[in-house]
Short mmCIF file of C-alpha atoms in Angstrom, two decimals:
data_model
loop_
_atom_site.label_atom_id
_atom_site.label_comp_id
_atom_site.label_asym_id
_atom_site.label_seq_id
_atom_site.Cartn_x
_atom_site.Cartn_y
_atom_site.Cartn_z
CA UNK S 1208 28.44 -24.49 31.98
CA UNK S 1209 29.31 -28.11 31.38
CA UNK S 1210 26.45 -30.04 32.96
CA UNK S 1211 27.95 -33.43 32.43
CA UNK S 1212 31.32 -32.48 33.94
CA UNK S 1213 30.77 -34.01 37.42
CA UNK S 1214 29.84 -37.32 35.80
CA UNK S 1215 32.85 -37.22 33.48
CA UNK S 1216 35.33 -36.41 36.22
CA UNK S 1217 33.87 -39.06 38.50
CA UNK S 1218 34.10 -41.60 35.66
CA UNK S 1219 37.80 -40.81 35.12
CA UNK S 1220 38.60 -41.08 38.80
CA UNK S 1221 36.72 -44.34 39.06
CA UNK S 1222 38.89 -45.84 36.32
CA UNK S 1223 42.05 -44.61 38.03
CA UNK S 1224 40.85 -45.91 41.38
CA UNK S 1225 40.06 -49.37 40.06
CA UNK S 1226 43.33 -49.64 38.15
CA UNK S 1227 45.37 -48.31 41.05
CA UNK S 1228 43.89 -50.70 43.59
CA UNK S 1229 44.63 -53.73 41.40
CA UNK S 1230 47.80 -55.57 42.27
CA UNK S 1231 49.52 -56.26 39.00
CA UNK S 1232 48.79 -54.57 35.75
CA UNK S 1233 48.78 -57.32 33.16
CA UNK S 1234 46.81 -60.04 34.86
CA UNK S 1235 44.29 -57.61 36.33
CA UNK S 1236 43.37 -55.73 33.18
CA UNK S 1237 40.59 -58.10 32.17
CA UNK S 1238 39.19 -58.11 35.67
CA UNK S 1239 39.24 -54.31 35.86
CA UNK S 1240 37.41 -54.03 32.58
CA UNK S 1241 34.75 -56.35 33.88
CA UNK S 1242 34.46 -54.42 37.17
CA UNK S 1243 33.90 -51.23 35.20
CA UNK S 1244 31.41 -52.95 32.95
CA UNK S 1245 29.44 -54.24 35.93
CA UNK S 1246 29.40 -50.86 37.64
CA UNK S 1247 28.13 -49.34 34.40
CA UNK S 1248 25.46 -51.99 34.18
CA UNK S 1249 24.02 -51.10 37.58
CA UNK S 1250 24.13 -47.37 36.82
CA UNK S 1251 22.37 -48.05 33.51
CA UNK S 1252 19.65 -50.02 35.27
CA UNK S 1253 18.97 -47.25 37.75
CA UNK S 1254 19.04 -44.56 35.12
CA UNK S 1255 16.70 -46.24 32.64
CA UNK S 1256 14.18 -46.82 35.39
CA UNK S 1257 14.19 -43.11 36.17
CA UNK S 1258 14.01 -42.12 32.49
CA UNK S 1259 11.20 -44.45 31.46
CA UNK S 1260 9.06 -43.73 34.51
CA UNK S 1261 6.55 -41.69 32.50
CA UNK S 1262 7.43 -42.91 29.01
CA UNK S 1263 4.83 -44.66 26.89
CA UNK S 1264 5.20 -48.41 26.31
CA UNK S 1265 7.74 -49.35 23.63
CA UNK S 1266 6.44 -50.80 20.38
CA UNK S 1267 9.34 -53.12 19.62
CA UNK S 1268 13.08 -53.70 19.90
CA UNK S 1269 13.93 -50.95 17.43
CA UNK S 1270 11.79 -48.52 19.40
CA UNK S 1271 13.79 -49.37 22.53
CA UNK S 1272 17.09 -48.88 20.69
CA UNK S 1273 15.95 -45.47 19.48
CA UNK S 1274 15.17 -44.48 23.06
CA UNK S 1275 18.71 -45.54 24.07
CA UNK S 1276 20.19 -43.50 21.22
CA UNK S 1277 18.16 -40.40 22.00
CA UNK S 1278 16.90 -39.96 25.56
CA UNK S 1279 19.33 -42.24 27.38
CA UNK S 1280 22.39 -40.92 25.54
CA UNK S 1281 21.32 -37.30 25.93
CA UNK S 1282 20.83 -37.72 29.67
CA UNK S 1283 24.35 -39.09 29.98
CA UNK S 1284 26.32 -37.17 27.39
CA UNK S 1285 24.16 -34.18 26.38
CA UNK S 1286 24.09 -35.37 22.79
CA UNK S 1287 22.42 -38.11 20.78
CA UNK S 1288 24.01 -41.06 19.05
CA UNK S 1289 24.92 -39.81 15.57
CA UNK S 1290 24.09 -42.94 13.65
CA UNK S 1291 22.13 -46.11 14.34
CA UNK S 1292 22.29 -49.09 12.02
CA UNK S 1293 20.75 -52.54 12.29
CA UNK S 1294 20.55 -55.76 10.30
CA UNK S 1295 16.99 -56.22 11.67
CA UNK S 1296 18.11 -59.52 13.17
CA UNK S 1297 19.24 -58.36 16.58
CA UNK S 1298 22.46 -56.56 15.75
CA UNK S 1299 22.65 -52.79 16.27
CA UNK S 1300 25.58 -50.47 15.70
CA UNK S 1301 25.49 -47.14 17.55
CA UNK S 1302 27.99 -44.62 16.32
CA UNK S 1303 29.02 -41.57 18.34
CA UNK S 1304 31.31 -39.36 16.33
CA UNK S 1305 32.31 -37.29 19.35
CA UNK S 1306 32.16 -39.57 22.36
CA UNK S 1307 32.39 -37.47 25.51
CA UNK S 1308 34.25 -39.92 27.71
CA UNK S 1309 37.09 -40.02 25.18
CA UNK S 1310 37.22 -36.32 24.47
CA UNK S 1311 39.94 -35.67 27.04
CA UNK S 1312 42.28 -38.04 25.20
CA UNK S 1313 43.98 -36.59 22.16
CA UNK S 1314 42.42 -37.31 18.83
CA UNK S 1315 44.12 -39.67 16.42
CA UNK S 1316 45.67 -43.06 16.94
CA UNK S 1317 48.20 -42.10 19.59
CA UNK S 1318 46.34 -43.36 22.67
CA UNK S 1319 44.29 -46.05 21.01
CA UNK S 1320 45.70 -48.70 23.37
CA UNK S 1321 44.30 -46.91 26.40
CA UNK S 1322 40.83 -46.53 24.97
CA UNK S 1323 39.18 -49.85 26.00
CA UNK S 1324 39.15 -48.94 29.67
CA UNK S 1325 37.28 -45.72 28.85
CA UNK S 1326 34.57 -47.66 27.02
CA UNK S 1327 33.88 -50.59 29.36
CA UNK S 1328 31.69 -48.58 31.73
CA UNK S 1329 29.55 -47.31 28.85
CA UNK S 1330 29.13 -50.80 27.38
CA UNK S 1331 27.79 -51.75 30.80
CA UNK S 1332 25.47 -48.73 30.85
CA UNK S 1333 23.81 -49.89 27.64
CA UNK S 1334 23.62 -53.53 28.72
CA UNK S 1335 22.06 -52.53 32.05
CA UNK S 1336 19.52 -50.24 30.45
CA UNK S 1337 18.48 -52.90 27.93
CA UNK S 1338 18.24 -55.58 30.59
CA UNK S 1339 15.75 -53.48 32.56
CA UNK S 1340 13.71 -53.13 29.40
CA UNK S 1341 13.62 -56.90 29.01
CA UNK S 1342 16.40 -57.35 26.44
CA UNK S 1343 19.42 -59.51 27.19
CA UNK S 1344 22.42 -58.27 25.21
CA UNK S 1345 26.15 -58.34 24.66
CA UNK S 1346 27.62 -54.88 24.14
CA UNK S 1347 31.09 -54.26 22.78
CA UNK S 1348 32.86 -51.12 21.64
CA UNK S 1349 35.25 -50.35 18.87
CA UNK S 1350 37.31 -47.28 18.08
CA UNK S 1351 38.82 -46.43 14.76
CA UNK S 1352 39.58 -42.75 15.10
CA UNK S 1353 39.24 -41.01 18.43
CA UNK S 1354 37.04 -39.49 19.72
CA UNK S 1355 34.64 -41.32 17.37
CA UNK S 1356 33.51 -44.75 18.47
CA UNK S 1357 31.02 -47.49 17.76
CA UNK S 1358 29.05 -49.62 20.16
CA UNK S 1359 27.83 -52.92 18.86
CA UNK S 1360 24.77 -54.38 20.56
CA UNK S 1361 23.93 -58.03 20.02
CA UNK S 1362 20.48 -58.89 21.34
CA UNK S 1363 20.33 -62.42 22.76
CA UNK S 1364 17.18 -64.25 21.90
CA UNK S 1365 15.72 -65.83 25.01
CA UNK R 815 14.70 -34.72 32.86
CA UNK R 816 17.00 -35.17 35.81
CA UNK R 817 20.35 -33.85 34.61
CA UNK R 818 22.29 -34.86 37.65
CA UNK R 819 20.97 -38.44 37.67
CA UNK R 820 24.01 -40.10 36.03
CA UNK R 821 26.27 -38.50 38.61
CA UNK R 822 24.00 -39.53 41.48
CA UNK R 823 23.71 -43.14 40.36
CA UNK R 824 27.44 -43.39 39.74
CA UNK R 825 28.08 -41.97 43.21
CA UNK R 826 25.83 -44.61 44.82
CA UNK R 827 27.46 -47.44 42.91
CA UNK R 828 30.90 -46.16 43.81
CA UNK R 829 30.03 -46.35 47.52
CA UNK R 830 28.68 -49.87 47.12
CA UNK R 831 31.72 -50.92 45.11
CA UNK R 832 34.18 -49.60 47.67
CA UNK R 833 32.31 -51.12 50.60
CA UNK R 834 31.85 -54.45 48.85
CA UNK R 835 35.49 -54.80 47.90
CA UNK R 836 36.63 -54.19 51.48
CA UNK R 837 37.35 -57.31 53.49
CA UNK R 838 35.73 -56.79 56.85
CA UNK R 839 33.15 -54.21 57.65
CA UNK R 840 34.17 -52.76 60.97
CA UNK R 841 37.89 -52.28 60.54
CA UNK R 842 37.54 -51.07 56.97
CA UNK R 843 34.89 -48.43 57.52
CA UNK R 844 37.36 -45.64 58.30
CA UNK R 845 39.50 -46.59 55.34
CA UNK R 846 36.51 -46.63 53.00
CA UNK R 847 35.42 -43.19 54.16
CA UNK R 848 38.89 -41.89 53.44
CA UNK R 849 38.98 -43.54 49.99
CA UNK R 850 35.69 -41.83 49.14
CA UNK R 851 36.96 -38.53 50.50
CA UNK R 852 40.10 -38.76 48.37
CA UNK R 853 38.19 -39.63 45.23
CA UNK R 854 35.94 -36.65 45.89
CA UNK R 855 38.95 -34.43 46.36
CA UNK R 856 40.34 -35.26 42.93
CA UNK R 857 36.95 -34.79 41.28
CA UNK R 858 36.61 -31.43 43.05
CA UNK R 859 40.02 -30.34 41.79
CA UNK R 860 39.18 -31.18 38.19
CA UNK R 861 35.78 -29.60 38.39
CA UNK R 862 36.84 -26.30 39.93
CA UNK R 863 39.52 -25.90 37.29
CA UNK R 864 36.90 -26.28 34.59
CA UNK R 865 34.45 -23.92 36.34
CA UNK R 866 36.90 -21.11 37.10
CA UNK R 867 38.52 -21.17 33.66
CA UNK R 868 36.88 -17.90 32.64
CA UNK R 869 35.89 -16.59 36.07
CA UNK R 870 37.30 -13.27 37.30
CA UNK R 871 39.90 -13.37 40.08
CA UNK R 872 38.48 -13.84 43.57
CA UNK R 873 38.64 -10.90 45.98
CA UNK R 874 39.06 -12.87 49.18
CA UNK R 875 38.29 -16.07 51.08
CA UNK R 876 34.60 -15.21 51.48
CA UNK R 877 34.35 -14.59 47.75
CA UNK R 878 35.74 -18.08 47.11
CA UNK R 879 33.27 -19.63 49.55
CA UNK R 880 30.40 -17.90 47.81
CA UNK R 881 31.55 -19.36 44.51
CA UNK R 882 31.56 -22.83 46.10
CA UNK R 883 28.04 -22.29 47.46
CA UNK R 884 26.67 -21.02 44.17
CA UNK R 885 28.43 -22.10 40.97
CA UNK R 886 30.22 -25.19 42.24
CA UNK R 887 27.17 -26.55 44.09
CA UNK R 888 24.83 -25.79 41.19
CA UNK R 889 27.08 -27.62 38.74
CA UNK R 890 27.02 -30.68 40.98
CA UNK R 891 23.56 -30.69 42.46
CA UNK R 892 21.48 -28.26 40.35
CA UNK R 893 20.81 -26.13 43.41
CA UNK R 894 22.68 -23.66 45.57
CA UNK R 895 23.67 -24.02 49.21
CA UNK R 896 20.73 -22.65 51.18
CA UNK R 897 22.64 -20.94 53.92
CA UNK R 898 26.26 -19.87 54.44
CA UNK R 899 27.52 -18.72 57.81
CA UNK R 900 30.98 -17.74 58.95
CA UNK R 901 32.72 -16.50 62.08
CA UNK R 902 35.04 -14.45 59.82
CA UNK R 903 37.98 -16.34 61.29
CA UNK R 904 38.22 -19.23 58.88
CA UNK R 905 35.19 -21.28 59.85
CA UNK R 906 32.33 -21.61 57.37
CA UNK R 907 29.12 -23.58 57.71
CA UNK R 908 27.32 -24.49 54.49
CA UNK R 909 23.81 -25.71 54.97
CA UNK R 910 21.91 -27.66 52.30
CA UNK R 911 18.34 -28.24 53.37
CA UNK R 912 17.71 -30.78 50.59
CA UNK R 913 20.99 -32.50 49.91
CA UNK R 914 20.67 -34.49 46.68
CA UNK R 915 22.99 -37.35 47.55
CA UNK R 916 20.84 -38.15 50.58
CA UNK R 917 17.48 -37.74 48.92
CA UNK R 918 17.15 -41.43 48.08
CA UNK R 919 17.33 -42.30 51.79
CA UNK R 920 14.13 -41.83 53.73
CA UNK R 921 13.76 -38.61 55.63
CA UNK R 922 13.90 -38.63 59.40
CA UNK R 923 16.31 -40.28 61.78
CA UNK R 924 15.83 -43.87 60.65
CA UNK R 925 18.95 -44.24 58.49
CA UNK R 926 21.11 -41.69 60.24
CA UNK R 927 23.83 -44.28 60.89
CA UNK R 928 24.31 -44.90 57.19
CA UNK R 929 24.63 -41.24 56.32
CA UNK R 930 28.38 -40.62 56.83
CA UNK R 931 29.35 -42.73 53.85
CA UNK R 932 27.07 -40.65 51.64
CA UNK R 933 28.79 -37.44 52.74
CA UNK R 934 32.48 -38.36 52.60
CA UNK R 935 32.77 -37.93 48.84
CA UNK R 936 31.20 -34.46 49.00
CA UNK R 937 33.48 -33.36 51.85
CA UNK R 938 36.33 -34.32 49.52
CA UNK R 939 34.77 -32.39 46.64
CA UNK R 940 34.83 -29.19 48.69
CA UNK R 941 38.33 -29.78 50.02
CA UNK R 942 39.65 -30.45 46.51
CA UNK R 943 38.00 -27.39 45.04
CA UNK R 944 39.36 -25.14 47.81
CA UNK R 945 42.85 -26.62 47.51
CA UNK R 946 42.98 -25.71 43.83
CA UNK R 947 41.98 -22.17 44.76
CA UNK R 948 44.87 -21.97 47.21
CA UNK R 949 43.02 -22.72 50.46
CA UNK R 950 43.99 -25.67 52.63
CA UNK R 951 40.98 -26.88 54.59
CA UNK R 952 39.41 -29.57 56.72
CA UNK R 953 35.83 -30.34 55.70
CA UNK R 954 33.42 -32.32 57.83
CA UNK R 955 29.71 -32.98 57.54
CA UNK R 956 26.91 -33.24 60.03
CA UNK R 957 23.33 -34.35 59.68
CA UNK R 958 20.54 -33.57 62.05
CA UNK R 959 17.45 -34.29 60.00
CA UNK R 960 17.71 -35.94 56.60
CA UNK R 961 17.91 -34.88 53.87
CA UNK R 962 19.17 -31.61 55.38
CA UNK R 963 22.86 -31.44 56.17
CA UNK R 964 25.66 -29.10 57.11
CA UNK R 965 29.22 -28.98 55.85
CA UNK R 966 31.74 -27.32 58.12
CA UNK R 967 34.82 -25.91 56.46
CA UNK R 968 37.81 -25.00 58.57
CA UNK R 969 40.40 -23.05 56.63
CA UNK R 970 43.96 -23.87 57.69
CA UNK R 971 46.21 -20.87 57.90
CA UNK R 972 49.47 -21.59 56.11
#
């Protein structure tokens, strides 16, 4: 039985709720995206605290990113990130070839315009998790072919 | 690893988001409860559709309630309802002696006043699930000793 279903349905309803309660569509879109991103950030912070409670100390930045790709992603989406790449200078690209929060939209390019609002929350999740592990970051997402998508993480040097 | 954690954290943040975006606390409380209840209702509708996709047809009302107490509750909270009682005339009392969405509040009577907002979403979940199975209902919740709580379901005859 789909274990992540309650989370997925709640995520969809949250998006609808936030978009519905906004006054006008065009001007509010940016603000809605940032509301979703912030909500995701706080969920990510809570979640990573729970997940790392008994984890050993991380060796370095790459070690943290691997934890995000494996344990953190599995807890949320019951699968790991399929591909992690880095330039070893603070940029990481996490590729999920079957991203769960997009899987209810049809594959292909048809609904590409609607996709950003389904990714904002997850960008926040990653940013929140990293921030609680001591890394300040900017996280953006990019879709080329649904339901595959890429998250780009840019670690900010402090 | 806690499978239901993403759902629990998202649920908490949703409550905070809805309460924070309301203007004034006192007048808005009823409206916030009903927003949460409605969101829960739509999540419950989606979820029950997914869960009953391959389930055999239900024999009667009691059979539906048992499904809610077992499969539906387990999918959401990784545990079953501990006790189901009925007067066989459309009233059902579902008792959860360790309700997950209250478990982050301290046990005892200390935070009893805050509890209703943590139950509204779940009342909606049950109402939504029942409505998609053809039963119109009113669902209320009652707490005597946290984190134990009771959901009362009153089936409306059509």
